[in-house]
PDB file of C-alpha atoms in Angstrom:
ATOM      1  CA  UNK A   4      20.409  24.807  17.333  1.00 68.00           C
ATOM      2  CA  UNK A   5      16.839  24.292  17.678  1.00 81.00           C
ATOM      3  CA  UNK A   6      15.442  26.657  20.516  1.00 90.00           C
ATOM      4  CA  UNK A   7      12.161  26.918  22.115  1.00 92.00           C
ATOM      5  CA  UNK A   8      10.160  29.011  19.738  1.00 93.00           C
ATOM      6  CA  UNK A   9      11.297  26.525  16.642  1.00 92.00           C
ATOM      7  CA  UNK A  10      10.748  23.448  19.145  1.00 94.00           C
ATOM      8  CA  UNK A  11       6.789  24.706  20.177  1.00 94.00           C
ATOM      9  CA  UNK A  12       6.386  25.305  16.516  1.00 92.00           C
ATOM     10  CA  UNK A  13       7.778  21.870  15.574  1.00 93.00           C
ATOM     11  CA  UNK A  14       5.528  20.412  18.290  1.00 95.00           C
ATOM     12  CA  UNK A  15       2.346  21.667  17.192  1.00 94.00           C
ATOM     13  CA  UNK A  16       3.029  20.973  13.570  1.00 93.00           C
ATOM     14  CA  UNK A  17       3.709  17.434  14.972  1.00 95.00           C
ATOM     15  CA  UNK A  18       0.873  16.968  16.923  1.00 95.00           C
ATOM     16  CA  UNK A  19      -1.483  17.505  13.996  1.00 93.00           C
ATOM     17  CA  UNK A  20       0.255  15.152  11.793  1.00 93.00           C
ATOM     18  CA  UNK A  21       0.596  12.217  14.744  1.00 95.00           C
ATOM     19  CA  UNK A  22      -3.142  12.821  16.171  1.00 93.00           C
ATOM     20  CA  UNK A  23      -4.500   9.495  16.200  1.00 92.00           C
ATOM     21  CA  UNK A  24      -1.846   7.738  14.774  1.00 95.00           C
ATOM     22  CA  UNK A  25      -1.039   4.198  15.161  1.00 96.00           C
ATOM     23  CA  UNK A  26       3.027   3.476  15.822  1.00 96.00           C
ATOM     24  CA  UNK A  27       3.943   0.749  13.227  1.00 94.00           C
ATOM     25  CA  UNK A  28       7.667   0.790  14.757  1.00 94.00           C
ATOM     26  CA  UNK A  29      10.763   2.961  15.733  1.00 95.00           C
ATOM     27  CA  UNK A  30      13.485   1.971  14.189  1.00 94.00           C
ATOM     28  CA  UNK A  31      17.289   3.076  15.877  1.00 93.00           C
ATOM     29  CA  UNK A  32      19.995   3.677  13.228  1.00 91.00           C
ATOM     30  CA  UNK A  33      22.623   4.706  15.356  1.00 86.00           C
ATOM     31  CA  UNK A  34      23.788   2.993  18.628  1.00 82.00           C
ATOM     32  CA  UNK A  35      24.339   6.001  20.560  1.00 89.00           C
ATOM     33  CA  UNK A  36      21.024   8.228  19.964  1.00 93.00           C
ATOM     34  CA  UNK A  37      18.951   5.632  22.038  1.00 95.00           C
ATOM     35  CA  UNK A  38      19.869   6.897  25.720  1.00 95.00           C
ATOM     36  CA  UNK A  39      17.303   4.407  27.460  1.00 94.00           C
ATOM     37  CA  UNK A  40      16.590   0.282  27.219  1.00 91.00           C
ATOM     38  CA  UNK A  41      13.682   0.226  29.338  1.00 94.00           C
ATOM     39  CA  UNK A  42      10.561   0.331  27.960  1.00 96.00           C
ATOM     40  CA  UNK A  43      12.000  -1.388  24.708  1.00 96.00           C
ATOM     41  CA  UNK A  44      11.145   1.042  21.380  1.00 96.00           C
ATOM     42  CA  UNK A  45       9.520  -2.115  20.294  1.00 96.00           C
ATOM     43  CA  UNK A  46       7.187  -1.545  23.207  1.00 97.00           C
ATOM     44  CA  UNK A  47       5.718   1.538  21.306  1.00 98.00           C
ATOM     45  CA  UNK A  48       4.142  -0.833  18.396  1.00 96.00           C
ATOM     46  CA  UNK A  49       0.433  -0.899  17.910  1.00 96.00           C
ATOM     47  CA  UNK A  50      -0.208   1.770  20.520  1.00 97.00           C
ATOM     48  CA  UNK A  51      -1.821   5.022  19.701  1.00 97.00           C
ATOM     49  CA  UNK A  52       0.044   8.631  19.535  1.00 97.00           C
ATOM     50  CA  UNK A  53      -2.279  10.768  22.263  1.00 96.00           C
ATOM     51  CA  UNK A  54      -0.442  13.996  22.119  1.00 97.00           C
ATOM     52  CA  UNK A  55       2.535  15.923  21.035  1.00 97.00           C
ATOM     53  CA  UNK A  56       4.279  18.299  24.348  1.00 97.00           C
ATOM     54  CA  UNK A  57       7.074  20.183  24.670  1.00 96.00           C
ATOM     55  CA  UNK A  58       9.154  20.528  27.689  1.00 97.00           C
ATOM     56  CA  UNK A  59      11.734  23.392  27.398  1.00 96.00           C
ATOM     57  CA  UNK A  60      13.787  22.351  24.128  1.00 95.00           C
ATOM     58  CA  UNK A  61      12.530  18.376  24.745  1.00 97.00           C
ATOM     59  CA  UNK A  62       9.498  17.174  22.064  1.00 97.00           C
ATOM     60  CA  UNK A  63       7.350  14.461  24.245  1.00 98.00           C
ATOM     61  CA  UNK A  64       5.300  12.127  22.156  1.00 98.00           C
ATOM     62  CA  UNK A  65       2.831  10.459  24.098  1.00 98.00           C
ATOM     63  CA  UNK A  66       1.689   6.916  23.101  1.00 97.00           C
ATOM     64  CA  UNK A  67      -0.866   5.587  25.320  1.00 97.00           C
ATOM     65  CA  UNK A  68       1.254   6.340  28.102  1.00 96.00           C
ATOM     66  CA  UNK A  69       4.664   5.781  26.872  1.00 98.00           C
ATOM     67  CA  UNK A  70       6.822   8.490  25.824  1.00 98.00           C
ATOM     68  CA  UNK A  71       9.212   8.761  23.104  1.00 98.00           C
ATOM     69  CA  UNK A  72      11.122  12.285  24.194  1.00 98.00           C
ATOM     70  CA  UNK A  73      13.804  13.958  21.689  1.00 97.00           C
ATOM     71  CA  UNK A  74      16.104  16.387  22.474  1.00 96.00           C
ATOM     72  CA  UNK A  75      17.874  17.666  19.013  1.00 93.00           C
ATOM     73  CA  UNK A  76      20.860  19.124  20.344  1.00 91.00           C
ATOM     74  CA  UNK A  77      23.163  21.483  17.864  1.00 85.00           C
ATOM     75  CA  UNK A  78      22.431  19.851  14.868  1.00 84.00           C
ATOM     76  CA  UNK A  79      19.955  17.067  15.094  1.00 89.00           C
ATOM     77  CA  UNK A  80      16.627  17.607  13.092  1.00 91.00           C
ATOM     78  CA  UNK A  81      13.168  16.155  12.204  1.00 92.00           C
ATOM     79  CA  UNK A  82      12.298  15.322   8.338  1.00 92.00           C
ATOM     80  CA  UNK A  83       8.751  14.111   7.516  1.00 93.00           C
ATOM     81  CA  UNK A  84       7.891  11.697   5.312  1.00 92.00           C
ATOM     82  CA  UNK A  85       4.466  10.843   3.882  1.00 90.00           C
ATOM     83  CA  UNK A  86       5.212   7.215   1.881  1.00 89.00           C
ATOM     84  CA  UNK A  87       7.994   4.959   3.696  1.00 87.00           C
ATOM     85  CA  UNK A  88       8.542   1.641   2.366  1.00 76.00           C
ATOM     86  CA  UNK A  89       9.313  -1.266   3.931  1.00 76.00           C
ATOM     87  CA  UNK A  90      12.947  -1.560   3.563  1.00 79.00           C
ATOM     88  CA  UNK A  91      15.209  -1.605   6.905  1.00 81.00           C
ATOM     89  CA  UNK A  92      17.465   1.554   7.204  1.00 81.00           C
ATOM     90  CA  UNK A  93      20.779   0.958   7.481  1.00 79.00           C
ATOM     91  CA  UNK A  94      23.379   1.770  10.391  1.00 77.00           C
ATOM     92  CA  UNK A  95      25.564   4.831  10.321  1.00 72.00           C
ATOM     93  CA  UNK A  96      25.499   8.279   8.383  1.00 76.00           C
ATOM     94  CA  UNK A  97      23.313  11.414   9.124  1.00 85.00           C
ATOM     95  CA  UNK A  98      20.095   9.404   9.970  1.00 92.00           C
ATOM     96  CA  UNK A  99      19.484   8.675  13.441  1.00 92.00           C
ATOM     97  CA  UNK A 100      16.189   6.907  14.201  1.00 95.00           C
ATOM     98  CA  UNK A 101      13.243   6.508  11.848  1.00 95.00           C
ATOM     99  CA  UNK A 102       9.658   6.472  13.501  1.00 96.00           C
ATOM    100  CA  UNK A 103       6.705   5.244  10.804  1.00 95.00           C
ATOM    101  CA  UNK A 104       2.978   5.474  11.611  1.00 95.00           C
ATOM    102  CA  UNK A 105      -0.047   3.497  10.539  1.00 91.00           C
ATOM    103  CA  UNK A 106      -3.124   5.270   9.507  1.00 83.00           C
ATOM    104  CA  UNK A 107      -4.686   2.035   7.852  1.00 79.00           C
ATOM    105  CA  UNK A 108      -5.329   3.441   4.763  1.00 77.00           C
ATOM    106  CA  UNK A 109      -2.287   3.820   2.797  1.00 74.00           C
ATOM    107  CA  UNK A 110       1.427   3.528   3.311  1.00 83.00           C
ATOM    108  CA  UNK A 111       3.422   4.434   6.205  1.00 90.00           C
ATOM    109  CA  UNK A 112       4.558   7.890   7.402  1.00 93.00           C
ATOM    110  CA  UNK A 113       6.378   9.395   9.989  1.00 94.00           C
ATOM    111  CA  UNK A 114       9.511  10.803  10.519  1.00 95.00           C
ATOM    112  CA  UNK A 115      13.436  10.494  10.259  1.00 94.00           C
ATOM    113  CA  UNK A 116      15.426  12.100  12.750  1.00 95.00           C
ATOM    114  CA  UNK A 117      18.815  13.270  11.377  1.00 92.00           C
ATOM    115  CA  UNK A 118      22.294  14.620  12.814  1.00 88.00           C
ATOM    116  CA  UNK A 119      24.877  16.644  10.405  1.00 83.00           C
ATOM    117  CA  UNK A 120      28.580  16.513  11.876  1.00 73.00           C
ATOM    118  CA  UNK A 121      30.637  14.298  13.854  1.00 69.00           C
ATOM    119  CA  UNK A 122      30.010  15.663  17.390  1.00 75.00           C
ATOM    120  CA  UNK A 123      26.614  14.078  17.994  1.00 79.00           C
ATOM    121  CA  UNK A 124      24.378  15.089  20.444  1.00 88.00           C
ATOM    122  CA  UNK A 125      20.771  13.955  19.310  1.00 93.00           C
ATOM    123  CA  UNK A 126      19.121  11.821  22.254  1.00 96.00           C
ATOM    124  CA  UNK A 127      16.305  10.034  22.087  1.00 97.00           C
ATOM    125  CA  UNK A 128      14.793   8.524  25.452  1.00 97.00           C
ATOM    126  CA  UNK A 129      11.777   5.972  25.800  1.00 97.00           C
ATOM    127  CA  UNK A 130      10.160   6.425  28.960  1.00 97.00           C
ATOM    128  CA  UNK A 131       6.902   5.967  30.931  1.00 97.00           C
ATOM    129  CA  UNK A 132       7.296   9.463  32.429  1.00 97.00           C
ATOM    130  CA  UNK A 133       9.155  12.295  30.918  1.00 97.00           C
ATOM    131  CA  UNK A 134      10.800  13.356  34.298  1.00 96.00           C
ATOM    132  CA  UNK A 135      13.026  10.192  34.100  1.00 96.00           C
ATOM    133  CA  UNK A 136      14.635  12.021  31.628  1.00 96.00           C
ATOM    134  CA  UNK A 137      17.549  13.921  33.235  1.00 92.00           C
ATOM    135  CA  UNK A 138      17.263  17.026  30.994  1.00 94.00           C
ATOM    136  CA  UNK A 139      13.616  17.301  31.861  1.00 96.00           C
ATOM    137  CA  UNK A 140      14.047  16.821  35.373  1.00 95.00           C
ATOM    138  CA  UNK A 141      16.330  19.822  36.107  1.00 96.00           C
ATOM    139  CA  UNK A 142      14.440  22.272  33.792  1.00 97.00           C
ATOM    140  CA  UNK A 143      13.669  25.769  35.148  1.00 97.00           C
ATOM    141  CA  UNK A 144      10.498  27.508  34.559  1.00 97.00           C
ATOM    142  CA  UNK A 145       9.236  28.043  30.879  1.00 97.00           C
ATOM    143  CA  UNK A 146       9.495  31.972  30.152  1.00 96.00           C
ATOM    144  CA  UNK A 147       6.019  31.612  28.153  1.00 91.00           C
ATOM    145  CA  UNK A 148       4.324  29.727  31.128  1.00 94.00           C
ATOM    146  CA  UNK A 149       1.489  31.823  33.238  1.00 93.00           C
ATOM    147  CA  UNK A 150       3.145  33.405  36.185  1.00 94.00           C
ATOM    148  CA  UNK A 151       6.511  32.942  34.802  1.00 96.00           C
ATOM    149  CA  UNK A 152       8.835  35.373  37.049  1.00 97.00           C
ATOM    150  CA  UNK A 153      12.263  36.686  35.910  1.00 97.00           C
ATOM    151  CA  UNK A 154      13.140  38.959  38.682  1.00 97.00           C
ATOM    152  CA  UNK A 155      13.776  36.312  41.213  1.00 97.00           C
ATOM    153  CA  UNK A 156      15.615  33.998  38.935  1.00 97.00           C
ATOM    154  CA  UNK A 157      18.100  37.039  38.256  1.00 97.00           C
ATOM    155  CA  UNK A 158      19.667  37.174  41.646  1.00 96.00           C
ATOM    156  CA  UNK A 159      22.734  35.610  40.721  1.00 96.00           C
ATOM    157  CA  UNK A 160      26.765  36.813  40.310  1.00 97.00           C
ATOM    158  CA  UNK A 161      26.603  35.519  36.642  1.00 96.00           C
ATOM    159  CA  UNK A 162      26.611  36.947  33.301  1.00 97.00           C
ATOM    160  CA  UNK A 163      22.951  37.741  32.088  1.00 98.00           C
ATOM    161  CA  UNK A 164      23.838  35.887  28.838  1.00 97.00           C
ATOM    162  CA  UNK A 165      25.004  32.924  30.291  1.00 96.00           C
ATOM    163  CA  UNK A 166      22.005  33.041  32.857  1.00 98.00           C
ATOM    164  CA  UNK A 167      19.419  32.837  29.952  1.00 98.00           C
ATOM    165  CA  UNK A 168      21.054  30.099  28.309  1.00 96.00           C
ATOM    166  CA  UNK A 169      21.222  27.886  31.738  1.00 97.00           C
ATOM    167  CA  UNK A 170      18.475  25.424  31.254  1.00 96.00           C
ATOM    168  CA  UNK A 171      18.036  24.713  34.957  1.00 97.00           C
ATOM    169  CA  UNK A 172      17.250  28.645  35.493  1.00 98.00           C
ATOM    170  CA  UNK A 173      15.257  29.352  32.315  1.00 97.00           C
ATOM    171  CA  UNK A 174      14.052  26.583  30.037  1.00 97.00           C
ATOM    172  CA  UNK A 175      14.019  26.738  26.598  1.00 96.00           C
ATOM    173  CA  UNK A 176      16.331  29.803  25.895  1.00 96.00           C
ATOM    174  CA  UNK A 177      19.602  29.254  23.629  1.00 94.00           C
ATOM    175  CA  UNK A 178      22.489  30.850  21.978  1.00 95.00           C
ATOM    176  CA  UNK A 179      20.661  32.441  19.385  1.00 95.00           C
ATOM    177  CA  UNK A 180      17.193  33.795  21.220  1.00 97.00           C
ATOM    178  CA  UNK A 181      19.404  34.930  24.098  1.00 98.00           C
ATOM    179  CA  UNK A 182      21.102  36.923  21.708  1.00 98.00           C
ATOM    180  CA  UNK A 183      17.944  38.603  20.546  1.00 98.00           C
ATOM    181  CA  UNK A 184      16.527  39.343  24.043  1.00 98.00           C
ATOM    182  CA  UNK A 185      19.769  41.029  24.948  1.00 98.00           C
ATOM    183  CA  UNK A 186      19.533  43.485  22.004  1.00 98.00           C
ATOM    184  CA  UNK A 187      16.128  43.909  22.529  1.00 98.00           C
ATOM    185  CA  UNK A 188      16.689  45.053  26.222  1.00 98.00           C
ATOM    186  CA  UNK A 189      20.029  47.029  25.153  1.00 98.00           C
ATOM    187  CA  UNK A 190      22.076  45.067  27.393  1.00 98.00           C
ATOM    188  CA  UNK A 191      25.617  43.828  27.493  1.00 98.00           C
ATOM    189  CA  UNK A 192      25.607  39.850  27.371  1.00 97.00           C
ATOM    190  CA  UNK A 193      28.533  40.532  30.102  1.00 96.00           C
ATOM    191  CA  UNK A 194      26.337  42.499  32.757  1.00 97.00           C
ATOM    192  CA  UNK A 195      25.902  40.385  35.650  1.00 98.00           C
ATOM    193  CA  UNK A 196      22.680  39.606  36.553  1.00 98.00           C
ATOM    194  CA  UNK A 197      22.758  40.789  40.243  1.00 97.00           C
ATOM    195  CA  UNK A 198      23.691  43.971  39.354  1.00 98.00           C
ATOM    196  CA  UNK A 199      21.235  44.898  37.061  1.00 98.00           C
ATOM    197  CA  UNK A 200      19.206  47.849  38.053  1.00 97.00           C
ATOM    198  CA  UNK A 201      15.634  48.516  37.788  1.00 97.00           C
ATOM    199  CA  UNK A 202      15.412  50.170  34.615  1.00 98.00           C
ATOM    200  CA  UNK A 203      17.508  47.136  33.190  1.00 98.00           C
ATOM    201  CA  UNK A 204      15.227  44.373  34.791  1.00 98.00           C
ATOM    202  CA  UNK A 205      11.992  45.996  33.346  1.00 97.00           C
ATOM    203  CA  UNK A 206      13.881  46.085  29.900  1.00 98.00           C
ATOM    204  CA  UNK A 207      14.972  42.492  30.082  1.00 98.00           C
ATOM    205  CA  UNK A 208      11.592  41.176  31.460  1.00 97.00           C
ATOM    206  CA  UNK A 209       9.878  42.617  28.415  1.00 97.00           C
ATOM    207  CA  UNK A 210      12.342  41.663  25.991  1.00 98.00           C
ATOM    208  CA  UNK A 211      12.128  38.330  27.149  1.00 98.00           C
ATOM    209  CA  UNK A 212       8.293  38.013  26.614  1.00 96.00           C
ATOM    210  CA  UNK A 213       8.082  40.299  23.262  1.00 96.00           C
ATOM    211  CA  UNK A 214      11.010  38.116  21.852  1.00 96.00           C
ATOM    212  CA  UNK A 215       9.836  34.753  22.616  1.00 96.00           C
ATOM    213  CA  UNK A 216       6.098  35.351  21.930  1.00 95.00           C
ATOM    214  CA  UNK A 217       6.995  37.053  18.495  1.00 95.00           C
ATOM    215  CA  UNK A 218       8.860  34.212  17.610  1.00 94.00           C
ATOM    216  CA  UNK A 219       6.727  31.552  18.473  1.00 93.00           C
ATOM    217  CA  UNK A 220       4.148  33.354  16.515  1.00 93.00           C
ATOM    218  CA  UNK A 221       6.172  33.492  13.452  1.00 91.00           C
ATOM    219  CA  UNK A 222       7.089  30.150  13.454  1.00 91.00           C
ATOM    220  CA  UNK A 223       3.716  28.782  14.248  1.00 90.00           C
ATOM    221  CA  UNK A 224       2.185  26.734  11.099  1.00 86.00           C
ATOM    222  CA  UNK A 225       5.250  26.234   9.592  1.00 84.00           C
ATOM    223  CA  UNK A 226       6.359  22.524   8.257  1.00 82.00           C
ATOM    224  CA  UNK A 227       9.677  21.444   9.833  1.00 82.00           C
ATOM    225  CA  UNK A 228      11.724  22.040   6.788  1.00 81.00           C
ATOM    226  CA  UNK A 229      10.746  25.339   6.483  1.00 86.00           C
ATOM    227  CA  UNK A 230      11.570  26.342  10.085  1.00 87.00           C
ATOM    228  CA  UNK A 231      15.755  26.511  10.181  1.00 82.00           C
ATOM    229  CA  UNK A 232      15.793  29.519   7.182  1.00 85.00           C
ATOM    230  CA  UNK A 233      12.621  31.044   8.921  1.00 86.00           C
ATOM    231  CA  UNK A 234      14.551  31.128  12.178  1.00 89.00           C
ATOM    232  CA  UNK A 235      17.616  32.380  10.540  1.00 88.00           C
ATOM    233  CA  UNK A 236      15.453  35.233   8.388  1.00 89.00           C
ATOM    234  CA  UNK A 237      14.300  36.374  12.015  1.00 90.00           C
ATOM    235  CA  UNK A 238      17.366  37.204  13.602  1.00 95.00           C
ATOM    236  CA  UNK A 239      18.326  40.598  14.116  1.00 96.00           C
ATOM    237  CA  UNK A 240      21.957  40.311  15.625  1.00 97.00           C
ATOM    238  CA  UNK A 241      22.526  36.828  16.131  1.00 96.00           C
ATOM    239  CA  UNK A 242      24.862  35.230  13.374  1.00 94.00           C
ATOM    240  CA  UNK A 243      24.820  38.718  11.347  1.00 96.00           C
ATOM    241  CA  UNK A 244      28.442  39.883  12.802  1.00 96.00           C
ATOM    242  CA  UNK A 245      29.641  42.797  10.238  1.00 96.00           C
ATOM    243  CA  UNK A 246      26.049  43.715   9.236  1.00 97.00           C
ATOM    244  CA  UNK A 247      24.555  46.588   9.916  1.00 97.00           C
ATOM    245  CA  UNK A 248      21.996  46.836  12.861  1.00 97.00           C
ATOM    246  CA  UNK A 249      18.316  47.664  11.691  1.00 94.00           C
ATOM    247  CA  UNK A 250      17.669  49.262  15.236  1.00 96.00           C
ATOM    248  CA  UNK A 251      20.590  52.031  15.066  1.00 96.00           C
ATOM    249  CA  UNK A 252      22.626  51.450  11.788  1.00 97.00           C
ATOM    250  CA  UNK A 253      25.828  50.285  13.711  1.00 96.00           C
ATOM    251  CA  UNK A 254      27.834  47.210  12.849  1.00 97.00           C
ATOM    252  CA  UNK A 255      26.982  44.087  14.576  1.00 97.00           C
ATOM    253  CA  UNK A 256      29.989  42.709  16.244  1.00 97.00           C
ATOM    254  CA  UNK A 257      30.783  39.300  17.906  1.00 95.00           C
ATOM    255  CA  UNK A 258      32.641  37.550  20.515  1.00 95.00           C
ATOM    256  CA  UNK A 259      34.048  34.234  19.479  1.00 92.00           C
ATOM    257  CA  UNK A 260      34.632  31.100  22.147  1.00 87.00           C
ATOM    258  CA  UNK A 261      36.110  27.772  21.687  1.00 77.00           C
ATOM    259  CA  UNK A 262      32.827  26.290  20.339  1.00 79.00           C
ATOM    260  CA  UNK A 263      30.634  29.044  19.987  1.00 85.00           C
ATOM    261  CA  UNK A 264      29.974  32.702  19.450  1.00 93.00           C
ATOM    262  CA  UNK A 265      27.820  35.670  20.409  1.00 96.00           C
ATOM    263  CA  UNK A 266      26.436  38.564  18.320  1.00 97.00           C
ATOM    264  CA  UNK A 267      25.685  41.779  19.799  1.00 98.00           C
ATOM    265  CA  UNK A 268      25.244  45.534  18.735  1.00 98.00           C
ATOM    266  CA  UNK A 269      27.843  47.777  20.426  1.00 97.00           C
ATOM    267  CA  UNK A 270      26.043  50.895  19.828  1.00 97.00           C
ATOM    268  CA  UNK A 271      22.675  49.536  21.280  1.00 98.00           C
ATOM    269  CA  UNK A 272      24.200  47.324  23.846  1.00 98.00           C
ATOM    270  CA  UNK A 273      27.972  48.351  25.343  1.00 97.00           C
ATOM    271  CA  UNK A 274      27.817  52.279  24.656  1.00 95.00           C
ATOM    272  CA  UNK A 275      30.096  51.478  21.457  1.00 95.00           C
ATOM    273  CA  UNK A 276      32.774  49.661  23.382  1.00 94.00           C
ATOM    274  CA  UNK A 277      33.739  46.298  21.785  1.00 95.00           C
ATOM    275  CA  UNK A 278      33.587  43.353  24.032  1.00 94.00           C
ATOM    276  CA  UNK A 279      36.648  41.027  24.209  1.00 81.00           C
ATOM    277  CA  UNK A 280      36.799  37.248  25.137  1.00 67.00           C
ATOM    278  CA  UNK A 281      38.510  35.953  28.261  1.00 55.00           C
ATOM    279  CA  UNK A 282      41.855  35.764  26.636  1.00 44.00           C
ATOM    280  CA  UNK A 283      42.441  39.157  25.861  1.00 44.00           C
ATOM    281  CA  UNK A 284      40.701  41.724  28.183  1.00 42.00           C
ATOM    282  CA  UNK A 285      38.482  42.094  31.048  1.00 44.00           C
ATOM    283  CA  UNK A 286      34.521  41.154  30.561  1.00 44.00           C
ATOM    284  CA  UNK A 287      32.937  44.772  29.935  1.00 42.00           C
ATOM    285  CA  UNK A 288      29.388  44.992  32.092  1.00 42.00           C
TER     286      UNK A 288
END
């Protein structure tokens, strides 16, 4: 799933690709992808892209005051083309939406939104104000915004892994980077947020900033086609169950749930104890 660092890099890259371009058309290829009806996507034709911004994991393309807002969900992605023909796209398949832009000096450019798999979560909103999008309206503070303060957000009786992933508490962090942050902070994913002591809070604050800042810097400037592979290569624990931890030399472990999993280093994070899922044992702090 694309998370804040990849979405931030994608927004910066798209901003350069789309700056000053005129929208030729927006063509949905899936009945489910477009979540709004007013304004219609036809209203964007002939308008100029003025900015591309990020809200948590949402991409916001500002087109002369109208906004095309994209959430890539778990399996969505964006593919750029320097040359689109005039042939209309077919409904169905992995292609969900195409945006064509016209620079007046050649063929249409633009991007396709695609989504792999059968569970469809990719969402596009055409709105006059990004705050009309429910997911944006509910977002918590962004951890890389000036003045972000993690400490008051921890006053909750919930597992710290779940807290980091909750978009209404902190915007932009997902499954992968929450694993990476907790590994850097040397904290169990099942630790209870409100019970963290001062040293643990300090380590977590430092890890949130360092992991995300470094990930944004590493992704910055990469084209969309390279971001997924670059993310996987940067992971120290996430997606690496059974491999060796490069901090302590221990073996990375995982906990598997119904539709997701987490990875952690028992030596670095849980005092050598293996965590079990809810069906087989109690959670370990």
